[in-house]
Coordinates of C-alpha atoms and ligand atoms in Angstrom, one line a residue:
X1 CA 23.3 13.0 -6.1
X2 CA 22.3 9.1 -5.7
X3 CA 21.6 8.6 -2.0
X4 CA 23.1 5.6 -1.4
X5 CA 23.1 6.3 2.2
X6 CA 20.0 7.0 2.6
X7 CA 18.5 3.8 0.6
X8 CA 20.5 1.8 2.7
X9 CA 19.4 3.2 5.9
X10 CA 15.8 3.2 5.1
X11 CA 16.1 -0.4 4.2
X12 CA 17.6 -1.4 7.6
X13 CA 14.8 1.4 8.9
X14 CA 11.8 -0.8 7.2
X15 CA 13.1 -4.1 8.6
X16 CA 12.4 -2.9 12.4
X17 CA 9.4 -0.8 11.6
X18 CA 6.8 -0.2 9.4
X19 CA 4.5 3.0 9.7
X20 CA 2.8 2.5 6.4
X21 CA -0.7 3.4 8.3
X22 CA 0.4 5.8 11.1
X23 CA -1.7 8.8 11.6
X24 CA 1.6 10.9 11.5
X25 CA 4.8 11.4 10.3
X26 CA 7.5 10.0 12.7
X27 CA 9.9 12.5 14.7
X28 CA 13.6 12.6 12.5
X29 CA 11.6 11.9 9.3
X30 CA 13.6 13.3 6.0
X31 CA 12.6 17.1 5.6
X32 CA 15.1 17.7 2.6
X33 CA 14.5 16.3 -0.7
X34 CA 16.5 14.1 -2.7
X35 CA 18.4 16.1 -5.3
X36 CA 19.4 15.0 -8.7
X37 CA 20.7 16.8 -12.0
X38 CA 20.5 14.3 -14.4
X39 CA 17.2 12.4 -13.5
X40 CA 14.5 11.6 -10.6
X41 CA 12.4 9.0 -9.7
X42 CA 9.6 8.7 -6.9
X43 CA 7.6 5.8 -6.2
X44 CA 6.5 4.0 -3.1
X45 CA 8.7 0.6 -3.4
X46 CA 12.4 1.0 -3.6
X47 CA 12.8 -1.8 -5.7
X48 CA 10.9 0.1 -8.3
X49 CA 12.5 3.5 -8.0
X50 CA 16.0 1.7 -8.3
X51 CA 14.7 -0.3 -11.5
X52 CA 13.6 2.8 -13.1
X53 CA 16.8 4.8 -12.1
X54 CA 18.9 2.4 -13.6
X55 CA 17.2 3.0 -16.8
X56 CA 17.6 6.5 -16.7
X57 CA 21.5 6.0 -16.2
X58 CA 21.2 3.9 -19.4
X59 CA 20.2 6.9 -21.4
X60 CA 16.5 5.7 -21.3
X61 CA 14.0 8.6 -20.9
X62 CA 11.2 9.3 -18.4
X63 CA 8.5 7.3 -20.2
X64 CA 10.7 4.0 -20.3
X65 CA 12.0 4.4 -16.7
X66 CA 7.8 4.8 -15.8
X67 CA 6.9 1.9 -18.0
X68 CA 9.6 -0.2 -16.4
X69 CA 8.8 1.1 -12.9
X70 CA 5.0 0.3 -13.2
X71 CA 5.9 -3.3 -14.1
X72 CA 8.3 -3.7 -11.1
X73 CA 5.7 -2.4 -8.7
X74 CA 3.5 -5.1 -10.4
X75 CA 5.6 -7.5 -8.6
X76 CA 7.1 -5.7 -5.6
X77 CA 4.0 -3.9 -4.4
X78 CA 1.0 -6.4 -5.4
X79 CA -1.3 -4.5 -3.4
X80 CA -1.6 -1.8 -5.6
X81 CA 1.0 -2.3 -8.7
X82 CA -0.6 -4.2 -11.0
X83 CA -1.2 -5.6 -14.5
X84 CA -5.1 -6.6 -13.6
X85 CA -6.2 -3.1 -13.0
X86 CA -5.6 0.3 -14.6
X87 CA -4.6 3.8 -14.3
X88 CA -3.9 7.0 -15.8
X89 CA -0.4 8.4 -17.0
X90 CA 0.3 12.3 -17.8
X91 CA 3.5 12.9 -20.0
X92 CA 5.0 16.1 -20.1
X93 CA 7.3 16.8 -23.3
X94 CA 9.2 20.4 -22.5
X95 CA 10.9 19.9 -26.3
X96 CA 7.3 19.8 -27.9
X97 CA 5.7 21.9 -25.4
X98 CA 2.7 19.5 -24.9
X99 CA 1.3 17.4 -22.2
X100 CA -0.8 14.3 -23.2
X101 CA -2.9 12.2 -21.1
X102 CA -3.0 8.3 -21.7
X103 CA -6.1 6.7 -20.4
X104 CA -5.9 3.0 -19.5
X105 CA -8.8 3.2 -17.1
X106 CA -10.4 -0.6 -16.8
X107 CA -13.9 -0.7 -18.7
X108 CA -17.0 -2.4 -17.8
X109 CA -17.2 -5.7 -19.3
X110 CA -19.4 -5.9 -22.4
X111 CA -22.4 -7.9 -20.5
X112 CA -22.4 -5.3 -17.7
X113 CA -25.7 -3.5 -17.0
X114 CA -27.0 -0.6 -14.6
X115 CA -28.9 -2.9 -12.2
X116 CA -25.9 -6.0 -11.6
X117 CA -25.2 -4.8 -8.1
X118 CA -28.8 -4.6 -6.7
X119 CA -30.3 -7.3 -4.8
X120 CA -34.0 -8.3 -5.1
X121 CA -35.1 -5.4 -3.1
X122 CA -33.4 -3.3 -5.3
X123 CA -30.5 -2.2 -2.9
X124 CA -26.8 -2.0 -3.9
X125 CA -25.0 -5.2 -2.8
X126 CA -21.2 -4.0 -2.1
X127 CA -19.7 -7.5 -1.4
X128 CA -20.5 -7.9 -5.0
X129 CA -19.5 -4.8 -6.2
X130 CA -16.2 -5.5 -4.4
X131 CA -15.6 -9.0 -3.6
X132 CA -16.9 -10.8 -6.3
X133 CA -15.8 -12.1 -9.9
X134 CA -18.1 -9.3 -11.0
X135 CA -16.3 -6.6 -9.4
X136 CA -13.5 -6.9 -12.0
X137 CA -13.5 -4.3 -15.0
X138 CA -11.3 -5.3 -18.1
X139 CA -7.9 -4.5 -16.8
X140 CA -6.2 -1.5 -18.9
X141 CA -2.5 -1.9 -17.3
X142 CA -0.7 -4.0 -19.9
X143 CA -2.4 -2.1 -22.9
X144 CA -1.8 1.0 -21.7
X145 CA 1.8 1.0 -20.6
X146 CA 2.6 -0.8 -23.8
X147 CA 1.1 2.3 -25.5
X148 CA 3.1 4.7 -23.8
X149 CA 6.2 3.2 -24.4
X150 CA 5.5 2.8 -28.2
X151 CA 4.6 6.3 -28.7
X152 CA 6.9 7.9 -26.6
X153 CA 9.4 5.7 -25.1
X154 CA 13.2 4.4 -26.6
X155 CA 13.2 1.2 -25.0
X156 CA 11.4 -1.9 -26.0
X157 CA 8.6 -3.6 -24.1
X158 CA 11.3 -6.7 -23.4
X159 CA 13.6 -4.5 -21.8
X160 CA 10.9 -2.7 -19.8
X161 CA 9.5 -6.0 -18.4
X162 CA 13.3 -7.4 -17.7
X163 CA 13.3 -6.3 -14.2
X164 CA 10.0 -7.1 -13.2
X165 CA 10.6 -10.6 -14.9
X166 CA 13.6 -11.1 -12.6
X167 CA 12.2 -9.5 -9.4
X168 CA 9.1 -12.3 -9.9
X169 CA 11.2 -15.3 -11.2
X170 CA 14.2 -14.7 -8.3
X171 CA 12.0 -13.0 -5.7
X172 CA 12.7 -10.7 -3.5
X173 CA 12.9 -10.1 0.3
X174 CA 10.0 -9.3 2.0
X175 CA 9.7 -6.4 4.0
X176 CA 7.5 -5.4 7.0
X177 CA 5.1 -3.4 5.0
X178 CA 4.6 -6.3 2.5
X179 CA 4.2 -8.9 5.5
X180 CA 1.6 -6.4 7.2
X181 CA 0.0 -5.9 4.2
X182 CA -1.2 -9.4 3.6
X183 CA -1.9 -10.6 7.3
X184 CA -4.3 -7.2 7.5
X185 CA -6.2 -8.9 4.7
X186 CA -5.7 -12.4 5.0
X187 CA -9.6 -13.2 5.0
X188 CA -9.9 -11.7 2.1
X189 CA -7.0 -13.5 0.4
X190 CA -7.6 -16.9 1.7
X191 CA -10.9 -17.1 0.5
X192 CA -9.8 -18.1 -2.7
X193 CA -7.6 -21.1 -3.6
X194 CA -5.7 -19.3 -6.2
X195 CA -4.6 -16.1 -4.0
X196 CA -4.2 -18.6 -1.0
X197 CA -1.4 -20.0 -3.1
X198 CA 0.1 -17.0 -4.0
X199 CA 0.3 -14.9 -0.9
X200 CA 0.7 -17.7 1.9
X201 CA 3.2 -20.4 2.2
X202 CA 2.3 -24.0 1.4
X203 CA 1.3 -24.8 5.1
X204 CA -1.1 -21.4 5.1
X205 CA 1.9 -19.5 7.2
X206 CA 2.8 -15.9 6.4
X207 CA 5.9 -14.4 4.6
X208 CA 7.7 -12.7 7.4
X209 CA 10.2 -9.6 7.0
X210 CA 13.1 -11.0 5.6
X211 CA 11.6 -14.0 3.6
X212 CA 12.1 -14.4 -0.2
X213 CA 8.7 -14.2 -2.3
X214 CA 8.9 -15.5 -5.3
X215 CA 5.8 -15.4 -7.8
X216 CA 6.4 -18.2 -10.5
X217 CA 3.0 -17.8 -11.9
X218 CA 3.3 -14.2 -12.6
X219 CA 7.0 -14.4 -13.8
X220 CA 5.9 -16.9 -16.6
X221 CA 2.9 -14.4 -17.3
X222 CA 5.1 -11.4 -17.8
X223 CA 7.4 -13.7 -19.8
X224 CA 5.0 -14.6 -22.1
X225 CA 4.1 -10.8 -22.6
X226 CA 7.6 -9.8 -23.0
X227 CA 8.0 -12.8 -25.9
X228 CA 4.5 -12.2 -27.6
X229 CA 3.7 -8.6 -26.9
X230 CA 0.7 -7.2 -25.5
X231 CA -1.6 -9.1 -27.6
X232 CA -0.6 -12.3 -25.3
X233 CA -2.6 -10.5 -22.6
X234 CA -5.6 -9.5 -24.5
X235 CA -5.7 -12.3 -26.7
X236 CA -3.2 -15.2 -25.9
X237 CA -2.8 -17.5 -23.0
X238 CA -3.5 -14.8 -20.3
X239 CA -6.7 -13.8 -21.8
X240 CA -7.9 -17.4 -21.9
X241 CA -6.6 -17.8 -18.3
X242 CA -8.6 -14.8 -17.3
X243 CA -12.0 -15.6 -19.2
X244 CA -11.8 -19.1 -17.7
X245 CA -11.5 -17.7 -14.5
X246 CA -14.6 -15.6 -14.7
X247 CA -16.5 -18.4 -16.2
X248 CA -15.6 -20.8 -13.4
X249 CA -17.0 -17.8 -11.0
X250 CA -19.9 -16.0 -12.6
X251 CA -18.0 -13.1 -13.7
X252 CA -18.5 -10.9 -16.8
X253 CA -15.0 -10.4 -18.5
X254 CA -15.1 -12.6 -21.7
X255 CA -12.3 -12.8 -24.4
X256 CA -14.2 -10.6 -26.7
X257 CA -13.9 -7.9 -23.9
X258 CA -10.5 -8.4 -23.8
X259 CA -9.8 -8.3 -27.1
X260 CA -11.6 -5.0 -27.7
X261 CA -10.0 -3.2 -24.8
X262 CA -7.9 -0.3 -26.1
X263 CA -6.2 2.5 -24.2
X264 CA -7.1 6.3 -25.1
X265 CA -5.0 9.4 -25.4
X266 CA -6.7 12.1 -24.1
X267 CA -6.2 16.0 -23.9
X268 CA -5.6 16.7 -20.0
X269 CA -7.7 19.2 -18.2
X270 CA -5.6 22.4 -17.8
X271 CA -5.8 25.8 -16.0
X272 CA -3.8 28.5 -14.2
X273 CA -2.9 29.2 -10.5
X274 CA -1.1 32.0 -9.7
X275 CA 0.9 32.2 -12.9
X276 CA 1.7 28.3 -13.0
X277 CA 0.1 26.1 -15.5
X278 CA -1.7 23.1 -14.2
X279 CA -2.3 20.1 -16.3
X280 CA -4.0 16.9 -15.0
X281 CA -6.2 14.0 -15.7
X282 CA -9.1 14.6 -17.7
X283 CA -12.5 12.5 -17.2
X284 CA -12.9 9.6 -16.8
X285 CA -11.2 10.7 -13.9
X286 CA -13.0 13.8 -11.8
X287 CA -9.5 14.7 -10.5
X288 CA -8.1 17.1 -13.0
X289 CA -11.5 18.9 -13.1
X290 CA -11.6 19.4 -9.2
X291 CA -7.1 19.9 -9.0
X292 CA -7.8 23.0 -11.3
X293 CA -11.4 23.8 -9.8
X294 CA -10.7 24.3 -6.3
X295 CA -7.4 26.3 -6.7
X296 CA -9.7 28.3 -9.1
X297 CA -11.9 29.3 -6.1
X298 CA -9.2 29.6 -4.0
X299 CA -7.2 32.0 -5.9
X300 CA -9.4 34.6 -4.7
X301 CA -8.2 34.6 -0.9
X302 CA -4.9 35.6 0.2
X303 CA -3.8 32.0 1.3
X304 CA -0.2 32.7 1.7
X305 CA -1.0 35.5 4.2
X306 CA -3.6 33.6 6.1
X307 CA -0.9 31.1 6.5
X308 CA -0.2 27.2 6.1
X309 CA -2.6 24.8 7.8
X310 CA -4.0 27.8 9.7
X311 CA -7.7 27.6 10.8
X312 CA -8.9 30.4 8.2
X313 CA -6.9 28.7 5.2
X314 CA -8.1 25.2 6.1
X315 CA -11.8 27.2 6.5
X316 CA -11.3 28.2 2.8
X317 CA -9.6 25.0 1.3
X318 CA -12.7 22.8 2.8
X319 CA -15.5 25.3 1.8
X320 CA -14.0 25.1 -1.8
X321 CA -13.8 21.1 -1.6
X322 CA -17.7 20.8 -0.7
X323 CA -18.4 23.0 -3.8
X324 CA -16.2 20.6 -6.0
X325 CA -17.4 17.3 -4.5
X326 CA -21.0 18.3 -4.7
X327 CA -20.1 19.1 -8.5
X328 CA -18.6 15.7 -9.0
X329 CA -21.6 13.9 -7.8
X330 CA -23.6 15.5 -11.0
X331 CA -21.7 15.8 -13.4
X332 CA -18.7 13.5 -13.5
X333 CA -18.5 10.5 -15.6
X334 CA -16.8 8.5 -18.7
X335 CA -16.8 11.5 -21.5
X336 CA -17.1 8.5 -24.1
X337 CA -21.1 8.2 -22.7
X338 CA -21.7 11.4 -21.0
X339 CA -20.9 15.0 -22.0
X340 CA -19.1 16.6 -19.0
X341 CA -19.3 20.5 -18.6
X342 CA -15.5 20.8 -18.1
X343 CA -15.0 24.2 -19.3
X344 CA -17.8 25.5 -17.1
X345 CA -16.1 23.6 -14.1
X346 CA -12.8 24.8 -14.6
X347 CA -13.9 28.4 -15.6
X348 CA -12.7 31.3 -13.4
X349 CA -16.1 33.1 -13.8
X350 CA -17.7 30.2 -12.2
X351 CA -15.1 29.5 -9.5
X352 CA -15.9 33.3 -8.8
X353 CA -19.4 32.6 -8.1
X354 CA -18.8 29.6 -6.2
X355 CA -16.2 31.8 -3.9
X356 CA -18.6 34.7 -3.4
X357 CA -21.0 32.0 -1.7
X358 CA -18.2 31.3 1.0
X359 CA -18.4 33.2 4.3
X360 CA -15.0 33.7 5.7
X361 CA -16.5 32.8 9.1
X362 CA -18.9 30.4 9.0
X363 CA -18.8 26.8 7.4
X364 CA -21.7 26.1 5.1
X365 CA -23.8 22.6 5.9
X366 CA -23.0 20.6 3.4
X367 CA -26.9 19.8 3.4
X368 CA -27.5 23.1 2.1
X369 CA -24.9 22.9 -1.0
X370 CA -26.2 21.0 -4.1
X371 CA -24.6 20.5 -7.4
X372 CA -24.3 23.7 -8.9
X373 CA -24.8 24.9 -12.4
X374 CA -21.8 25.2 -14.4
X375 CA -23.5 24.7 -17.7
X376 CA -24.1 28.5 -18.4
X377 CA -19.9 29.0 -18.4
X378 CA -19.6 26.2 -20.7
X379 CA -18.9 28.7 -23.6
X380 CA -16.0 30.0 -22.3
X381 CA -4.1 1.1 -2.8
X382 CA -3.5 2.5 -5.7
X383 CA 0.0 4.0 -6.3
X384 CA 1.7 6.8 -7.6
X385 CA 5.1 7.7 -9.1
X386 CA 6.8 10.4 -10.5
X387 CA 9.8 10.8 -13.0
X388 CA 11.7 13.2 -14.7
X389 CA 14.5 12.8 -16.9
X390 CA 17.3 15.0 -18.4
X391 CA 15.3 15.4 -21.6
X392 CA 12.7 17.6 -20.4
X393 CA 10.2 15.1 -19.9
X394 CA 8.0 14.4 -17.0
X395 CA 5.8 11.8 -16.2
X396 CA 3.2 11.5 -13.7
X397 CA 1.6 7.8 -13.2
X398 CA -1.4 6.6 -11.1
X399 CA -2.6 3.2 -11.4
X400 CA -4.5 0.9 -9.2
X401 CA -6.5 -2.2 -8.6
X402 CA -8.7 -0.1 -6.4
X403 CA -8.8 -1.7 -2.6
X404 CA -5.7 -3.1 -1.4
X405 CA -5.1 -6.4 -3.5
X406 CA -8.2 -5.4 -5.0
X407 CA -11.3 -7.6 -5.3
X408 CA -8.3 -10.2 -3.5
X409 CA -8.9 -12.9 -6.3
X410 CA -5.8 -13.9 -8.1
X411 CA -6.4 -15.4 -11.7
X412 CA -5.6 -19.0 -11.5
X413 CA -2.7 -19.9 -13.3
X414 CA -1.7 -16.1 -14.2
X415 CA -0.5 -15.1 -11.0
X416 CA -2.1 -11.8 -10.9
X417 CA -4.8 -10.0 -8.8
X418 CA -7.9 -8.9 -10.2
X419 CA -9.2 -5.3 -9.7
X420 CA -12.6 -4.2 -7.6
X421 CA -12.8 -1.1 -10.0
X422 CA -16.6 -1.8 -10.7
X423 CA -17.6 -0.4 -7.2
X424 CA -16.3 2.7 -8.7
X425 CA -19.3 3.3 -10.9
X426 CA -22.4 4.5 -8.9
X427 CA -24.5 0.9 -8.3
X428 CA -27.5 2.9 -7.5
X429 CA -28.0 6.9 -7.6
X430 CA -27.6 8.4 -4.1
X431 CA -25.9 5.1 -2.7
X432 CA -21.8 6.2 -1.7
X433 CA -19.1 3.8 -3.3
X434 CA -16.3 2.6 -0.8
X435 CA -14.5 6.3 -0.4
X436 CA -18.2 7.3 0.6
X437 CA -18.6 9.3 -2.8
X438 CA -22.2 9.7 -4.1
X439 CA -22.6 9.4 -7.7
X440 CA -25.6 9.6 -10.1
X441 CA -26.7 9.1 -13.8
X442 CA -23.3 10.1 -15.2
X443 CA -21.3 7.7 -13.7
X444 CA -24.5 4.5 -14.0
X445 CA -23.0 1.2 -14.9
X446 CA -23.3 0.9 -18.5
X447 CA -21.4 -1.7 -21.1
X448 CA -17.9 -0.9 -22.1
X449 CA -18.2 2.4 -20.1
X450 CA -15.3 3.7 -17.6
X451 CA -16.2 4.0 -14.1
X452 CA -15.2 7.4 -12.9
X453 CA -12.4 7.8 -11.0
X454 CA -10.5 10.3 -8.3
X455 CA -7.0 9.7 -9.6
X456 CA -5.4 12.6 -10.5
X457 CA -1.7 12.4 -12.1
X458 CA -0.5 16.1 -12.1
X459 CA 2.1 18.0 -14.1
X460 CA 2.4 21.8 -13.2
X461 CA 4.6 23.8 -15.5
X462 CA 6.2 27.3 -15.2
X463 CA 7.1 29.4 -18.1
X464 CA 6.8 26.2 -20.5
X465 CA 9.1 24.0 -18.2
X466 CA 8.0 21.3 -16.0
X467 CA 8.0 22.7 -12.6
X468 CA 6.2 20.0 -10.1
X469 CA 5.3 16.7 -10.9
X470 CA 2.8 14.9 -8.2
X471 CA -0.1 12.6 -7.7
X472 CA -1.5 10.2 -4.9
X473 CA -3.5 6.9 -4.0
X474 CA -6.2 7.7 -1.6
X475 CA -9.4 7.2 -2.9
X476 CA -11.7 10.5 -2.7
X477 CA -8.7 11.9 -1.1
X478 CA -6.3 11.7 -3.8
X479 CA -7.9 15.2 -5.2
X480 CA -7.3 17.1 -2.0
X481 CA -3.9 15.6 -1.3
X482 CA -2.9 16.6 -4.4
X483 CA -4.5 20.0 -4.4
X484 CA -2.3 20.7 -1.0
X485 CA 0.9 19.5 -2.2
X486 CA 0.5 22.2 -5.2
X487 CA -0.7 24.8 -2.6
X488 CA 2.1 24.1 0.0
X489 CA 5.0 24.7 -2.9
X490 CA 2.6 27.7 -5.0
X491 CA 1.3 29.9 -1.8
X492 CA 3.5 28.6 1.2
X493 CA 6.6 28.1 -0.7
X494 CA 7.5 24.7 1.1
X495 CA 10.6 22.4 -0.4
X496 CA 8.7 19.5 -1.5
X497 CA 9.5 17.0 0.9
X498 CA 8.3 19.1 3.3
X499 CA 5.1 19.7 0.9
X500 CA 4.4 16.2 1.1
X501 CA 5.2 15.8 4.7
X502 CA 2.9 18.5 6.0
X503 CA -0.3 17.1 7.6
X504 CA -3.2 17.2 5.6
X505 CA -6.9 17.8 5.4
X506 CA -9.9 16.7 3.7
X507 CA -13.5 17.5 2.6
X508 CA -15.7 15.7 0.4
X509 CA -19.1 17.6 0.6
X510 CA -20.5 14.3 2.2
X511 CA -20.1 13.1 4.8
X512 CA -20.2 16.5 6.1
X513 CA -16.9 16.3 8.1
X514 CA -13.3 18.0 7.8
X515 CA -11.1 15.3 8.0
X516 CA -7.5 15.8 9.3
X517 CA -4.3 14.0 9.8
X518 CA -2.5 14.4 13.3
X519 CA -0.4 17.3 13.2
X520 CA -3.0 20.2 13.1
X521 CA -2.6 22.3 16.5
X522 CA -5.3 22.1 18.8
X523 CA -5.9 25.4 18.9
X524 CA -6.6 25.4 14.9
X525 CA -8.8 22.4 15.6
X526 CA -11.0 24.6 18.1
X527 CA -11.0 27.4 15.8
X528 CA -12.7 25.1 12.7
X529 CA -15.1 23.7 15.1
X530 CA -16.0 27.2 16.4
X531 CA -16.6 28.4 12.4
X532 CA -18.9 25.1 12.5
X533 CA -16.9 22.6 10.9
X534 CA -17.4 19.1 12.2
X535 CA -13.5 17.9 12.8
X536 CA -12.6 14.4 12.8
X537 CA -9.1 13.1 13.1
X538 CA -8.6 9.8 11.3
X539 CA -5.8 7.7 9.8
X540 CA -3.6 9.3 7.2
X541 CA -4.3 10.3 4.0
X542 CA -2.7 9.5 0.6
X543 CA 1.1 8.7 -0.7
X544 CA 2.0 11.6 -2.7
X545 CA 5.3 10.7 -4.5
X546 CA 6.5 14.5 -6.3
X547 CA 9.3 15.8 -7.8
X548 CA 9.8 19.9 -7.9
X549 CA 12.2 21.3 -10.5
X550 CA 13.7 24.4 -10.0
X551 CA 16.9 26.6 -11.7
X552 CA 17.8 23.0 -13.6
X553 CA 17.9 21.0 -10.4
X554 CA 15.8 18.0 -9.8
X555 CA 14.3 17.8 -6.1
X556 CA 12.5 14.4 -5.1
X557 CA 9.9 14.0 -2.3
X558 CA 8.8 10.4 -1.0
X559 CA 5.8 10.4 1.3
X560 CA 6.9 8.8 4.5
X561 CA 3.4 7.6 4.9
X562 CA 4.4 4.7 2.9
X563 CA 7.4 3.0 4.6
X564 CA 9.1 1.7 1.4
X565 CA 8.6 4.6 -0.7
X566 CA 12.0 5.9 -1.9
X567 CA 13.5 9.0 -4.1
X568 CA 16.5 8.5 -6.0
X569 CA 18.2 10.9 -8.2
X570 CA 21.4 11.3 -10.0
Ligands
DON1 O1 -9.9 5.5 -9.4 C1 -10.1 5.9 -8.0 O2 -10.7 6.7 -7.6 C2 -10.4 4.8 -7.1 N1 -10.2 3.0 -7.3 C3 -8.8 4.8 -6.2 C4 -8.3 3.9 -5.1 C5 -7.3 4.4 -4.3 O3 -6.9 5.2 -4.5 C6 -7.2 3.6 -3.3 N2 -5.7 3.9 -2.7 N3 -5.7 4.3 -1.4

């Protein structure tokens, strides 16, 4: 069923309220998923959802729809949708019984160095790694999407780019979320003439809800790519504009870096959880390994019996999360540069050893937890969307420019924002990145290396069939958000919309706090505190756009934590 009424209602609703950063789900939110039989698209922007759904309706497959959605998001949601960043795409084909991972994460420029963000006192300068031209990694999005289309799609790059070009050229009506997002980041965006020109009116005033937002430079860039192909971005005029931008402002990315960039097809990380097969992103993401490792630890506890978001369930989850994030700090990095003990970290035996250290009654203080030793077991504002088609393909894609609006820097003349992904490297061992994540040697900056990510596009299969397509933005919280939707469905039997809506929790080892969203009951919080947890309620976490397939029906669950999210099926 195409949910036209919901779409119309959602749009009207958007015009009056934006709850994208609300801590709780509003009363009266959707609790039933959107249903479909032939295709389902769930993205964080209704314009991307409808562009992609159109592709499926015309007979395109999920990969065609995914690439179309990604380009449409680059125009309609510039805070995270992008061509100046990078990401990961998981594709599952039931027909071939294969799941592949496309790694189009940014790479450090060839002239990057381990000490590039350290000041004269040897301290990490987060201003440089987040808000300067040095913050940008070599973008991978255009190459990654084109590779996905070429290998697994059926439509041309021109066809996939057409809706995005139209949206950029003709513009679209500004929503409250769009307008508020720019107001919130005004300082960052106004600092650069090229960004000011795009995101503010000529007199410096704001685009308000109801205004039309046109992006001429971005339209021209997308049109050039459409006519000349991927090479245009990496070797053509766009490459020149990007290299000029870098030269003018002391950035590192050269034409050589752009020419040398290539995406990779990788083997996803996989594991089993209560009879389901989990596939998720491999390094340079840490996500997949921990999306398998944490359930491995939890599998030994009767989670369903303890109940959804009960104090006991949350306690076990938080304890398992701490071990995983401690290991992340030590072992995870780009596998092209460091050996990641994948098998050890995801082995059931290692998980058992970690589980045995969990006291059911007492929280283990983080300062007594160190990265463990998985090696002996060796033998053995980001945005996510999920799409399925009638041919048995599922696509789970997360891509990003890191912060909302990345570094805030638009490439002069090219109309797109640059990522600030270099901040995801460990600027100095032990110094946390913007998400409080600690890294070490494995994630140090090296030329042409990919920075560690938490993005975890995930596909869960049951008996060889795609069952759950999911993934989220949210920095360090991506892994735990993804984990909870998996558990909400498998352990607690929630429908996909309720699984997405349910209040979430998060622990990342350091800082030693159990972060919760609004909606966890007061007595649960009290019981967790009694077990020794420092419970802290903060703003909402993630925006997990998910699809569940059951008995031949597709169910879409869009995350109400983003007011523009939309699931549509047919
Ligand atoms: O790759 C990563 O893990 C981060 N750069 C993702 C950033 C993110 O999710 C921001 N979104 N809310």
